Coordinates of C-alpha atoms and ligand atoms in Angstrom, one line a residue:
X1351 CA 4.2 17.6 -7.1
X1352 CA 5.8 20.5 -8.7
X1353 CA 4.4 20.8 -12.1
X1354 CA 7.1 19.2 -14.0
X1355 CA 5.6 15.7 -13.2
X1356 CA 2.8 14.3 -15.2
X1357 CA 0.0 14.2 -13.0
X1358 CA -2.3 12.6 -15.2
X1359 CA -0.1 10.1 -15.8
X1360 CA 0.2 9.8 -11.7
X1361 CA -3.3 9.1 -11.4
X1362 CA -4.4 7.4 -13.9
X1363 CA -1.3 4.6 -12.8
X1364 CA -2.7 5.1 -9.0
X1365 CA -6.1 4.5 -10.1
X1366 CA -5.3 1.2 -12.0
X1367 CA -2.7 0.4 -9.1
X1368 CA -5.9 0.1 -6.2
X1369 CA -8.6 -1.3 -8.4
X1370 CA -5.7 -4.4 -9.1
X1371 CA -6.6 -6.8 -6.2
X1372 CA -3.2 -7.4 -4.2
X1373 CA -4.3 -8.3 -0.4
X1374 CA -0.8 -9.7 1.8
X1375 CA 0.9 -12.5 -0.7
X1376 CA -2.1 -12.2 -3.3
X1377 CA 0.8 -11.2 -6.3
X1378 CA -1.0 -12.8 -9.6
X1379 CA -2.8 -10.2 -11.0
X1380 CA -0.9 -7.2 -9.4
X1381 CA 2.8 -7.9 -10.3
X1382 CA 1.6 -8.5 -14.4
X1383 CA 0.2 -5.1 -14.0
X1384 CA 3.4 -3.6 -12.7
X1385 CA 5.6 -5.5 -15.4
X1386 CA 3.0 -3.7 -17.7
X1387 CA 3.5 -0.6 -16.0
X1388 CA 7.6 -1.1 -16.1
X1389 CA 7.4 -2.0 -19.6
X1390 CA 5.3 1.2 -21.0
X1391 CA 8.7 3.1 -19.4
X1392 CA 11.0 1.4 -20.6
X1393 CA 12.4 -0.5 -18.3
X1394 CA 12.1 -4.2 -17.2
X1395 CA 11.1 -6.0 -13.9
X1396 CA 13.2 -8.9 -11.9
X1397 CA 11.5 -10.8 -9.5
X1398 CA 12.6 -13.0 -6.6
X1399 CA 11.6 -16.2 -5.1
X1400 CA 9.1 -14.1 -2.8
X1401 CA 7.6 -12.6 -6.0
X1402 CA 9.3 -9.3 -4.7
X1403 CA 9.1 -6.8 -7.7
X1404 CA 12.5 -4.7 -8.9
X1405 CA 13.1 -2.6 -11.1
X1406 CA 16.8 -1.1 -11.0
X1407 CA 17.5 2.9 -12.6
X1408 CA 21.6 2.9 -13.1
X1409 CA 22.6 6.2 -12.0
X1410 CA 25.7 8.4 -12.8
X1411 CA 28.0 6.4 -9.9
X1412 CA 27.5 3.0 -10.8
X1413 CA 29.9 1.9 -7.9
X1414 CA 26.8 2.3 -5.1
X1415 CA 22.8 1.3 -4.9
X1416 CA 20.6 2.7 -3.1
X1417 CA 17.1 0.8 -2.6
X1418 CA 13.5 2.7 -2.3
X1419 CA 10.5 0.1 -1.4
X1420 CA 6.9 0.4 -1.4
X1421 CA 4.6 -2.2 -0.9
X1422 CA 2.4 -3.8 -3.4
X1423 CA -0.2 -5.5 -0.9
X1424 CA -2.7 -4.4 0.9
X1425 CA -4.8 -5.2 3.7
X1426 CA -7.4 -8.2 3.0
X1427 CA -9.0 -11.2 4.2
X1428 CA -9.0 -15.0 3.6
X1429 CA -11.7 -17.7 4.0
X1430 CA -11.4 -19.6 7.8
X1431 CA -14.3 -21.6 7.5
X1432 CA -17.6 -21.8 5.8
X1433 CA -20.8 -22.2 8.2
X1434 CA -23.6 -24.7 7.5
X1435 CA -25.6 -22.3 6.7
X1436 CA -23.2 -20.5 3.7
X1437 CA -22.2 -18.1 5.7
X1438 CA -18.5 -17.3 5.6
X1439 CA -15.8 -16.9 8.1
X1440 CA -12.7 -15.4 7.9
X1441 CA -9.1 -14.1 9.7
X1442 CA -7.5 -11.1 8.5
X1443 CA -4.7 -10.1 6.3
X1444 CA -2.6 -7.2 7.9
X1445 CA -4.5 -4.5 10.6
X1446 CA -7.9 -4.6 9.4
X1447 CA -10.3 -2.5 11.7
X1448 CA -13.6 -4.7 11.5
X1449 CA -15.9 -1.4 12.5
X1450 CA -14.3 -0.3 9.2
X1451 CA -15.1 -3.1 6.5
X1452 CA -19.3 -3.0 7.9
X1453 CA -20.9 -3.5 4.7
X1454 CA -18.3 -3.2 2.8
X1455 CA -18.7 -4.7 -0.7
X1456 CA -15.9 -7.5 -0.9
X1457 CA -15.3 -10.3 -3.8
X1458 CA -14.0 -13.8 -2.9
X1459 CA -11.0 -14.8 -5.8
X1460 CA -10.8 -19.2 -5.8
X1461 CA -7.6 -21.0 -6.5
X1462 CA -8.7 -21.7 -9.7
X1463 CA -9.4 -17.7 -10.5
X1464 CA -12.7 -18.0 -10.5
X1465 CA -14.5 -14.8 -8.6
X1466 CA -17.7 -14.2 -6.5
X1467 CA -18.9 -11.1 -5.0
X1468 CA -20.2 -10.7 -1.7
X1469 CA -21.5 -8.5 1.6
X1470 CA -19.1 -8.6 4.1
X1471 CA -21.3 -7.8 7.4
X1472 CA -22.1 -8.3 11.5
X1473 CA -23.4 -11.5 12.2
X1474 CA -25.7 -9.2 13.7
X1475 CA -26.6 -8.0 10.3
X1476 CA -29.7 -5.7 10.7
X1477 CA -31.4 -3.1 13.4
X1478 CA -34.7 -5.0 12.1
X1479 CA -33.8 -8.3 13.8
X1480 CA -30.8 -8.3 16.3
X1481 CA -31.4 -6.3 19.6
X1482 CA -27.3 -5.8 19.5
X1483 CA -26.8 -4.6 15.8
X1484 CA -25.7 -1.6 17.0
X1485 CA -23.5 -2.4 19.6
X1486 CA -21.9 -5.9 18.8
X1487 CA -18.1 -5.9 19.0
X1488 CA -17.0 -5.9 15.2
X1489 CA -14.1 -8.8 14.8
X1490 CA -13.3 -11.9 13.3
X1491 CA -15.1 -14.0 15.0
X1492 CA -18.5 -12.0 14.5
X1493 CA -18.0 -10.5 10.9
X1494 CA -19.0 -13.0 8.0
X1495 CA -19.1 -12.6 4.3
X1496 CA -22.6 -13.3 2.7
X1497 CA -22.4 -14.3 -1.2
X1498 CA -24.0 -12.7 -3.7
X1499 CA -26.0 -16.0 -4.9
X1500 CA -28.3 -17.9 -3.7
X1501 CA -27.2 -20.1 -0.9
X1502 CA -28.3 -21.8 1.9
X1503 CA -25.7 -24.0 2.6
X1504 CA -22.1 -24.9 2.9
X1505 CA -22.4 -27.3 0.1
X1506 CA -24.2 -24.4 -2.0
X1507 CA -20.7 -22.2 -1.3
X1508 CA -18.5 -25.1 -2.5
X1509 CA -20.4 -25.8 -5.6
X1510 CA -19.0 -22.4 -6.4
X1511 CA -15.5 -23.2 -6.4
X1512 CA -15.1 -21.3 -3.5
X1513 CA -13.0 -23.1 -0.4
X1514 CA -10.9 -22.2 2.9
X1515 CA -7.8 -20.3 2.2
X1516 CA -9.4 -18.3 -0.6
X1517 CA -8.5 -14.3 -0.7
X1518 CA -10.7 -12.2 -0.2
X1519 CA -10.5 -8.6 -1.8
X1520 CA -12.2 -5.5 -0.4
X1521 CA -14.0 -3.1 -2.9
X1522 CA -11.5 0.3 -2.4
X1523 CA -13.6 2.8 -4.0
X1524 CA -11.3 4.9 -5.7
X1525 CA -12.3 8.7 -5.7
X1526 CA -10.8 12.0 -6.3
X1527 CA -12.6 15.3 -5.6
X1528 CA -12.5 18.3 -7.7
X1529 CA -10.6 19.7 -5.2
X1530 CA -8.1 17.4 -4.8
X1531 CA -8.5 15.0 -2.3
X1532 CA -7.9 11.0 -3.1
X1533 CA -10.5 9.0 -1.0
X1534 CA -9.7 5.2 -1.5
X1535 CA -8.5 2.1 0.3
X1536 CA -5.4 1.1 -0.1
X1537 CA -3.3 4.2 -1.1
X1538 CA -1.4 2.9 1.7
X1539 CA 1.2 2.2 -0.5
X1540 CA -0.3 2.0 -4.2
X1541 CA 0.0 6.1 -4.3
X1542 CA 3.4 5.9 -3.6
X1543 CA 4.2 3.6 -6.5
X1544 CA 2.6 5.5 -8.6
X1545 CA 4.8 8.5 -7.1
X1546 CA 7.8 6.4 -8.2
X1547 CA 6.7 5.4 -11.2
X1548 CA 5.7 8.8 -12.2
X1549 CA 9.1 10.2 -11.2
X1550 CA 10.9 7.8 -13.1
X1551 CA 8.9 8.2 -16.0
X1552 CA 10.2 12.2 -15.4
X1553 CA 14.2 11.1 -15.1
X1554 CA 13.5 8.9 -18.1
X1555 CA 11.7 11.8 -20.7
X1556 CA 14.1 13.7 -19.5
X1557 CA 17.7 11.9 -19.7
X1558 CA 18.1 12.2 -16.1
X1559 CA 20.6 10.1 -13.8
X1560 CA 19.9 9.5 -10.6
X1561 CA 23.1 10.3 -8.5
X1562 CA 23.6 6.5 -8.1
X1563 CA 22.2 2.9 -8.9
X1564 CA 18.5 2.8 -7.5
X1565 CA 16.6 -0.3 -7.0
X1566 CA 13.0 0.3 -6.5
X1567 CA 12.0 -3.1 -4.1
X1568 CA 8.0 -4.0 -4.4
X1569 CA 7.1 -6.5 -2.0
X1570 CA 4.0 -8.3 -1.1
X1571 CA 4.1 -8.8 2.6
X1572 CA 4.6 -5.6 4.0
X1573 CA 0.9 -5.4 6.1
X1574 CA 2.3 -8.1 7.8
X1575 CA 6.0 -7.5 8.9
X1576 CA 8.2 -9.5 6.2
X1577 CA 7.8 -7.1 3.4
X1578 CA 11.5 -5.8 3.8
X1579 CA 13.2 -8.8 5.6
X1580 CA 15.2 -9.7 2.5
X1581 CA 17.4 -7.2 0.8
X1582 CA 19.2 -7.9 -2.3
X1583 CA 23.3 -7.8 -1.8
X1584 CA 24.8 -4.5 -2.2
X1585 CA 22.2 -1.8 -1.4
X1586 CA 23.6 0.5 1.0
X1587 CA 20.7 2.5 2.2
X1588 CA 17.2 1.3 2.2
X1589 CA 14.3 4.0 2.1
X1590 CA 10.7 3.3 2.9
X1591 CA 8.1 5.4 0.7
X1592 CA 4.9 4.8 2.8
X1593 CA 1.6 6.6 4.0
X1594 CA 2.1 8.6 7.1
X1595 CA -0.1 8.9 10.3
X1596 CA -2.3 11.8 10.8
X1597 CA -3.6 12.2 14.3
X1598 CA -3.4 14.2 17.4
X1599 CA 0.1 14.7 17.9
X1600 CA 1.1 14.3 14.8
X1601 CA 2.4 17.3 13.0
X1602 CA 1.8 14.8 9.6
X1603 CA -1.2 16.5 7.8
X1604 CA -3.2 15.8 4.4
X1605 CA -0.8 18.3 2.6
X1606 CA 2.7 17.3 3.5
X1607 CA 4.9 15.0 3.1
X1608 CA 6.3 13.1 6.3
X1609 CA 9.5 11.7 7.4
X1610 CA 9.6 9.2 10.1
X1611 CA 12.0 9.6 12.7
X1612 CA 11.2 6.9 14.6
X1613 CA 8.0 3.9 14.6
X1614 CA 7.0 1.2 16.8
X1615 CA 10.2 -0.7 15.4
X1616 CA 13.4 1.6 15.0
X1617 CA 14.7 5.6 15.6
X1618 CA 15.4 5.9 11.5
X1619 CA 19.4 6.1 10.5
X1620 CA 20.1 9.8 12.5
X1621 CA 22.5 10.5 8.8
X1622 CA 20.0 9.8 6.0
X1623 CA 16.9 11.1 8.0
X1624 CA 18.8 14.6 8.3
X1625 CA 20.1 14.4 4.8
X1626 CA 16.1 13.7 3.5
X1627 CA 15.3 16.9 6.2
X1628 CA 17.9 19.0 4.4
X1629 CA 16.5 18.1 0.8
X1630 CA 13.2 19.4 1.9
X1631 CA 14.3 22.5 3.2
X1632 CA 16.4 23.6 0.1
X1633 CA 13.5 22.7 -2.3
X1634 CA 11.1 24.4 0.5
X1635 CA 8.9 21.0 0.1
X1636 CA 5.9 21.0 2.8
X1637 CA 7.0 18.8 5.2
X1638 CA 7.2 17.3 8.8
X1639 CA 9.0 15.0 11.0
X1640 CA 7.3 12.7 12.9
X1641 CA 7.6 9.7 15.7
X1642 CA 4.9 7.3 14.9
X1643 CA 3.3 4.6 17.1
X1644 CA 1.2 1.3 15.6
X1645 CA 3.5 1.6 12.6
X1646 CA 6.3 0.0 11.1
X1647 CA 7.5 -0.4 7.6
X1648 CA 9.6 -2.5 5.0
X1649 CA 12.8 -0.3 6.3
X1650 CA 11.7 -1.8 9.6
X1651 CA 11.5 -5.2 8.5
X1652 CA 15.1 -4.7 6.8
X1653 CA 16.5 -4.0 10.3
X1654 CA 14.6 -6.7 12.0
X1655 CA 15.5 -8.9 9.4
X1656 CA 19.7 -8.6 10.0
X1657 CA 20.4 -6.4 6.9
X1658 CA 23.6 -3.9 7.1
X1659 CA 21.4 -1.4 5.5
X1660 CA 21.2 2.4 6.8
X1661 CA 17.0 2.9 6.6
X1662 CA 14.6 6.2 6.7
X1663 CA 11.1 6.6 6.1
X1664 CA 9.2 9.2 4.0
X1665 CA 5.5 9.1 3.0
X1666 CA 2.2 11.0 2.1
X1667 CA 0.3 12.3 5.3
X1668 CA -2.7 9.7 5.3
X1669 CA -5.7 10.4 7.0
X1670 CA -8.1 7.5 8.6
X1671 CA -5.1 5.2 7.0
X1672 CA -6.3 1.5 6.8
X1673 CA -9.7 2.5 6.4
X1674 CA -11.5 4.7 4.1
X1675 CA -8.5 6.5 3.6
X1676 CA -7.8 9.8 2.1
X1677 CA -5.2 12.3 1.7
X1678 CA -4.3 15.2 -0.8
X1679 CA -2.9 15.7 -4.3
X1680 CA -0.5 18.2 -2.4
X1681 CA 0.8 15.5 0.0
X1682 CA 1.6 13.7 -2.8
X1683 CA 3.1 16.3 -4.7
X1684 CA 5.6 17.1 -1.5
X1685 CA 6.2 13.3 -1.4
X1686 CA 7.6 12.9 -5.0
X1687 CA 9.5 16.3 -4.5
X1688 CA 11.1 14.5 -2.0
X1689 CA 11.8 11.4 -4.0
X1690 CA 13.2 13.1 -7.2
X1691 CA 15.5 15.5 -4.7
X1692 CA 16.8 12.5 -3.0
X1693 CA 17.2 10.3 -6.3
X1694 CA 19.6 13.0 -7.5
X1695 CA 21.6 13.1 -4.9
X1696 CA 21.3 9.9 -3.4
Ligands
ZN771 ZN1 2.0 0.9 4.0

């Protein structure tokens, strides 16, 4: 981010943003903290019957909106079945990779609120005891959460509050090195709200328009398709701001900022894409365009869901993304250059 942006501010908001539980449709604790978040800039939050978040920005032509969305959830599990022995079973939430979640520190949120951490390991927990520790297949049906209490049973879980079709929330371990790099779950999308927020905050200190209305879309079901189905009447063009892939191939690194010509879904709108390429260029942002492959996004979900929208795709490059993931403070730097650029001449 050019230095114009207030990077502690950025964060410090990211920060808060991943350590707020939000797995796929979990919006109780997350969306207070974004009205919080909203609030502190001035600006207040609608939200529809789907708990989507929005905050609008009127810009200098009133006469046209544009939409940028980011997702609020994240990847997460919920409770399938409780074993006799206390042991718990679960199905996913979004493209979990079960190798990655091995020991992984999770905490079980009841109906009622109430919370309980747990282990979330192999059935075949330990090299100690099980001749296949090392090589059992890591999936749903042989990952299980243990509790951190004493239990022996299924009654001894339920006595806890605890039942099928409770959320589950990973542990994301926020981190960030003293040379810059962000390790964490889930800044797939969290650091790209806090790259909007933070630009808005920007436009607002400093009495700037954007060139037209903007509506800033948070939904809650992105990790699973539906995120973007439903846009709101009157948004012209709908713009993703999501992680990007970092592979072999991929020209995406830990330092730029990506646009997606094309996913698993959809070849991006061939007009906005080059206008977003030719915004780069003039502000000499570090950037790439890339094709990606198991990856979609709410701009996606906006085509598949019948919207006469024009869509594109921009993100942070994210490496070993729905893991541990991490990517650099100059990725996200690129990525809100990109934002600001476009929101001024949107
Ligand atoms: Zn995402």
């Amino acid at each position: 981010m050019e230095k114009k942006f207030d990077q502690n501010y950025l964060l410090r908001t990211m920060q808060k943003l991943i350590e707020t539980p939000s797995p796929v449709g979990y919006y109780s604790e997350i969306n207070p903290l974004m009205e919080q978040l909203v609030n502190e800039l001035g600006y207040t939050l609608k939200f529809d019957n789907r708990h989507t978040a929005y905050l609008t920005v009127p810009g200098k032509d009133a006469s046209r909106t544009v939409c940028i969305c980011s997702h609020l959830d994240t990847l997460g599990l919920m409770i399938r079945k409780i074993d006799s022995d206390g042991m718990i079973r679960v199905r996913s939430l979004g493209g979990i990779n079960y190798h990655n979640i091995d020991g992984e520190s999770v905490t079980v949120i009841t109906r009622d609120g109430r919370r309980c951490t747990g282990l979330c390991v192999c059935q075949s927990h330990s090299t100690h005891v099980f001749d296949d520790a090392r090589t059992l297949q890591r999936d749903e049906d042989t990952m299980m959460i243990s509790l951190d209490a004493p239990i022996h049973s299924a009654e001894d879980v339920k006595k806890l509050g605890i039942r099928n079709g409770d959320y589950i929330y990973l542990e994301p371990h926020f981190q960030l090195t003293r040379n810059g790099y962000l390790k964490s779950r889930f800044l797939d999308d969290k650091a790209a709200i806090a790259v909007i927020l933070t630009v808005v905050k920007f436009m607002k200190e400093n009495c700037l328009k954007p060139a037209c209305n903007i509506l800033f879309s948070f939904p809650h079901y992105e990790e699973i398709g539906t995120g973007g189905t439903f846009v709101p009447p009157g948004v012209e063009q709908f713009i993703s701001l999501d992680m990007a892939v970092i592979g072999p191939g991929y020209e995406s690194s830990e330092e730029k900022v990506t646009i997606c010509a094309k996913d698993v879904v959809t070849p991006y709108d061939r007009d906005l894409t080059n206008h977003l390429i030719d915004i780069a260029e003039k502000l000499e942002l570090n950037y790439a365009v890339d094709v990606f492959y198991h990856y979609s996004t709410d701009a996606g979900a906006a085509i598949r869901g019948g919207n006469n929208v024009s869509v594109a795709a921009f993100g942070f490059g994210t490496f070993s993304s729905h893991g541990m993931e991490r990517t650099h403070i100059s990725s996200i730097q690129n990525t809100a250059g990109l934002l600001f650029g476009y929101l001024m001449e949107a």
